[in-house]
Coordinates of C-alpha atoms in Angstrom, one line a residue:
M1 CA 0.0 0.0 0.0
P2 CA 1.2 3.6 -0.6
T3 CA 3.1 4.9 2.4
V4 CA 4.2 8.5 3.3
R5 CA 7.0 8.9 5.8
Y6 CA 7.7 12.2 7.5
Y7 CA 11.2 13.1 8.3
S8 CA 12.8 15.8 10.5
G9 CA 16.4 15.6 9.4
T10 CA 17.2 11.9 9.7
T11 CA 14.5 11.4 12.4
L12 CA 11.2 9.7 11.5
P13 CA 8.5 11.2 13.7
G14 CA 5.8 9.1 11.9
Q15 CA 4.2 7.8 8.8
T16 CA 0.8 7.3 7.2
T17 CA -0.6 4.5 5.0
A18 CA -4.1 5.9 4.1
A19 CA -5.3 8.9 2.2
P20 CA -5.5 11.8 2.7
H21 CA -2.2 11.3 4.6
V22 CA -2.5 13.8 7.4
F23 CA 0.1 13.5 10.1
T24 CA 0.0 15.2 13.6
W25 CA 3.4 15.4 15.2
N26 CA 2.9 15.2 19.0
G27 CA 5.7 16.0 21.4
A28 CA 7.8 18.0 18.9
A29 CA 10.8 19.6 20.6
Q30 CA 11.0 23.4 20.9
G31 CA 12.9 25.0 18.1
T32 CA 13.1 25.0 14.3
H33 CA 12.6 21.8 12.3
T34 CA 13.0 21.1 8.6
L35 CA 10.5 18.5 7.4
I36 CA 10.4 16.3 4.3
A37 CA 7.6 13.9 3.3
R38 CA 8.8 10.8 1.3
A39 CA 6.0 8.9 -0.5
T40 CA 6.4 5.2 -1.7
D41 CA 3.8 3.7 -4.0
N42 CA 2.7 0.1 -4.4
E43 CA 5.5 -0.7 -6.8
G44 CA 8.2 0.8 -4.6
A45 CA 8.8 4.0 -6.5
E46 CA 9.6 6.9 -4.1
T47 CA 9.4 10.6 -4.3
A48 CA 10.1 13.4 -1.8
S49 CA 8.4 16.7 -1.1
A50 CA 10.2 20.0 -1.0
P51 CA 11.5 20.7 2.5
I52 CA 9.4 23.0 4.7
E53 CA 10.5 24.7 7.9
I54 CA 8.4 24.9 11.0
R55 CA 9.1 26.5 14.4
V56 CA 7.8 25.0 17.6
N57 CA 7.4 27.5 20.4
A58 CA 7.2 26.7 24.1
L59 CA 3.8 26.9 25.7
P60 CA 3.4 30.0 27.9
A61 CA 3.3 29.4 31.7
V62 CA 0.4 30.9 33.5
N63 CA 0.3 32.0 37.2
L64 CA -2.5 33.1 39.5
T65 CA -2.3 35.5 42.4
A66 CA -4.8 37.3 44.6
S67 CA -4.3 41.0 43.8
D68 CA -7.1 42.0 46.3
S69 CA -7.5 39.1 48.7
S70 CA -9.9 40.7 51.2
A71 CA -13.2 42.4 50.9
G72 CA -16.3 42.9 53.1
V73 CA -20.0 42.9 53.1
H74 CA -19.6 46.4 54.6
G75 CA -17.2 49.3 54.1
A76 CA -15.6 50.8 51.0
D77 CA -13.8 47.6 49.7
Q78 CA -16.5 45.1 48.5
T79 CA -14.5 43.7 45.6
L80 CA -12.1 40.7 45.4
G81 CA -9.5 40.7 42.7
F82 CA -7.3 37.9 41.2
T83 CA -4.6 38.3 38.5
I84 CA -3.7 35.7 35.9
S85 CA -0.2 36.3 34.3
R86 CA 1.5 34.6 31.4
S87 CA 5.3 34.2 30.9
D88 CA 5.4 35.6 27.4
T89 CA 3.9 38.5 25.5
P90 CA 2.8 37.2 22.0
A91 CA 0.6 38.8 19.4
S92 CA -2.3 36.5 20.0
P93 CA -4.7 36.4 23.0
L94 CA -4.7 33.5 25.4
Q95 CA -7.8 32.1 27.1
V96 CA -7.1 30.7 30.6
Y97 CA -9.5 28.5 32.5
Y98 CA -10.0 28.3 36.3
S99 CA -12.3 26.6 38.8
V100 CA -14.0 28.3 41.7
S101 CA -14.6 26.8 45.2
G102 CA -14.6 28.0 48.8
T103 CA -17.1 28.4 51.6
A104 CA -18.8 31.5 50.0
T105 CA -21.8 30.8 47.7
P106 CA -21.7 32.3 44.2
G107 CA -24.7 34.4 43.4
A108 CA -25.6 34.8 47.1
D109 CA -22.3 36.0 48.7
Y110 CA -20.5 37.3 45.6
S111 CA -21.2 37.7 41.8
A112 CA -20.6 34.4 40.0
L113 CA -17.5 34.0 38.0
P114 CA -17.5 32.6 34.4
G115 CA -14.5 30.1 34.8
S116 CA -12.3 31.6 32.2
V117 CA -10.6 34.9 31.3
T118 CA -8.8 36.1 28.1
I119 CA -5.4 37.7 28.4
P120 CA -5.4 40.2 25.4
A121 CA -2.9 40.1 22.6
G122 CA 0.3 42.0 23.6
A123 CA -0.6 41.8 27.4
Q124 CA 1.0 39.7 30.1
N125 CA -2.0 39.6 32.5
A126 CA -5.7 39.9 33.0
V127 CA -7.6 40.7 36.2
I128 CA -10.6 38.8 37.5
T129 CA -12.9 40.7 39.9
T130 CA -16.0 39.7 41.8
Q131 CA -18.3 41.9 43.7
V132 CA -19.4 41.0 47.3
I133 CA -23.2 40.8 47.7
P134 CA -24.1 42.4 51.1
D135 CA -26.4 40.6 53.5
D136 CA -27.5 40.7 57.1
L137 CA -26.6 37.1 57.9
H138 CA -24.2 36.1 60.7
E139 CA -21.9 34.0 58.7
G140 CA -18.4 34.9 59.7
A141 CA -15.6 35.1 57.2
E142 CA -16.1 33.2 54.0
T143 CA -13.7 32.2 51.2
V144 CA -13.6 32.3 47.4
V145 CA -10.9 30.0 46.0
L146 CA -9.7 30.1 42.4
Q147 CA -7.5 27.4 40.9
L148 CA -6.0 27.3 37.4
T149 CA -7.3 24.5 35.1
A150 CA -4.9 22.6 32.8
N151 CA -5.3 23.2 29.1
A152 CA -3.3 22.3 25.9
A153 CA -2.7 26.0 25.2
Y154 CA -0.5 26.7 28.3
Q155 CA 1.4 25.3 31.2
V156 CA 0.1 25.8 34.8
W157 CA 2.9 27.4 36.8
Q158 CA 1.5 26.5 40.2
A159 CA -1.2 24.0 41.1
A160 CA -2.3 25.4 44.4
G161 CA -5.5 27.5 44.7
V162 CA -5.5 31.2 45.6
T163 CA -7.9 32.4 48.3
G164 CA -9.9 35.6 48.7
T165 CA -11.8 36.3 51.9
I166 CA -15.1 38.0 52.4
Q167 CA -15.2 39.6 55.8
D168 CA -18.5 39.7 57.7
K169 CA -19.8 42.8 59.5
P170 CA -17.9 43.0 62.8
F171 CA -21.0 42.5 64.9
S172 CA -22.2 39.7 62.7
A173 CA -18.8 38.0 62.9
W174 CA -18.9 38.4 66.7
L175 CA -22.3 36.7 66.9
H176 CA -21.2 34.0 64.5
G177 CA -18.1 33.2 66.5
R178 CA -20.3 32.7 69.6
G179 CA -23.0 30.7 67.8
L180 CA -25.6 33.4 68.4
S181 CA -28.3 34.4 65.9
S182 CA -29.2 37.7 67.6
G183 CA -27.8 40.2 70.0
N184 CA -30.9 40.5 72.1
G185 CA -30.2 37.5 74.4
D186 CA -27.9 37.2 77.3
A187 CA -25.7 34.2 76.4
D188 CA -23.2 34.6 79.2
G189 CA -25.9 35.2 81.9
N190 CA -24.4 38.4 83.2
G191 CA -27.6 40.4 83.1
T192 CA -26.5 42.4 80.1
A193 CA -27.8 41.9 76.6
D194 CA -25.3 40.4 74.2
I195 CA -25.3 43.5 71.9
L196 CA -24.2 45.6 74.9
D197 CA -21.5 43.1 75.8
Y198 CA -20.2 43.5 72.2
Y199 CA -20.1 47.2 72.4

């Protein structure tokens, strides 16, 4: 049967025996390669293609940091921020994927995140932000954890997740820490309402 062998110098990365003779070279080393295809027909006659040159670039490495790791349900800072950076600055954009976990609930405690962000062409990073959703619940501090997801377009620089913390209102955190749902009681039995004990 007709066979097409694909050479990089004297190395044979692969061959095909069926039309349309498409070959995918997996695991090619970084750098410049000169490729030649040599076709042999059923009678043993052989012909070679003109050489072509390809360049294999290293995949960019991506890293995740918490650029604004603390926000609250009260006060001026109600936004958490995370930054995804890449190790190169090419002409094309790069879409990076991430998972979201933690003790906070998306859509209830903070605006839900889409799970991916695009670093624009010519840029080295992109910022992901999420807005805290205020409430009057006594929940204590809650976390939002982002973790990079593996993809064929890049290498994950670090596998660990990055944490942002949503701080509760001070009085709500105080009640939560004591297992109380209201400040009107007298949990310690000292004759003073819990809310006065707090203040």
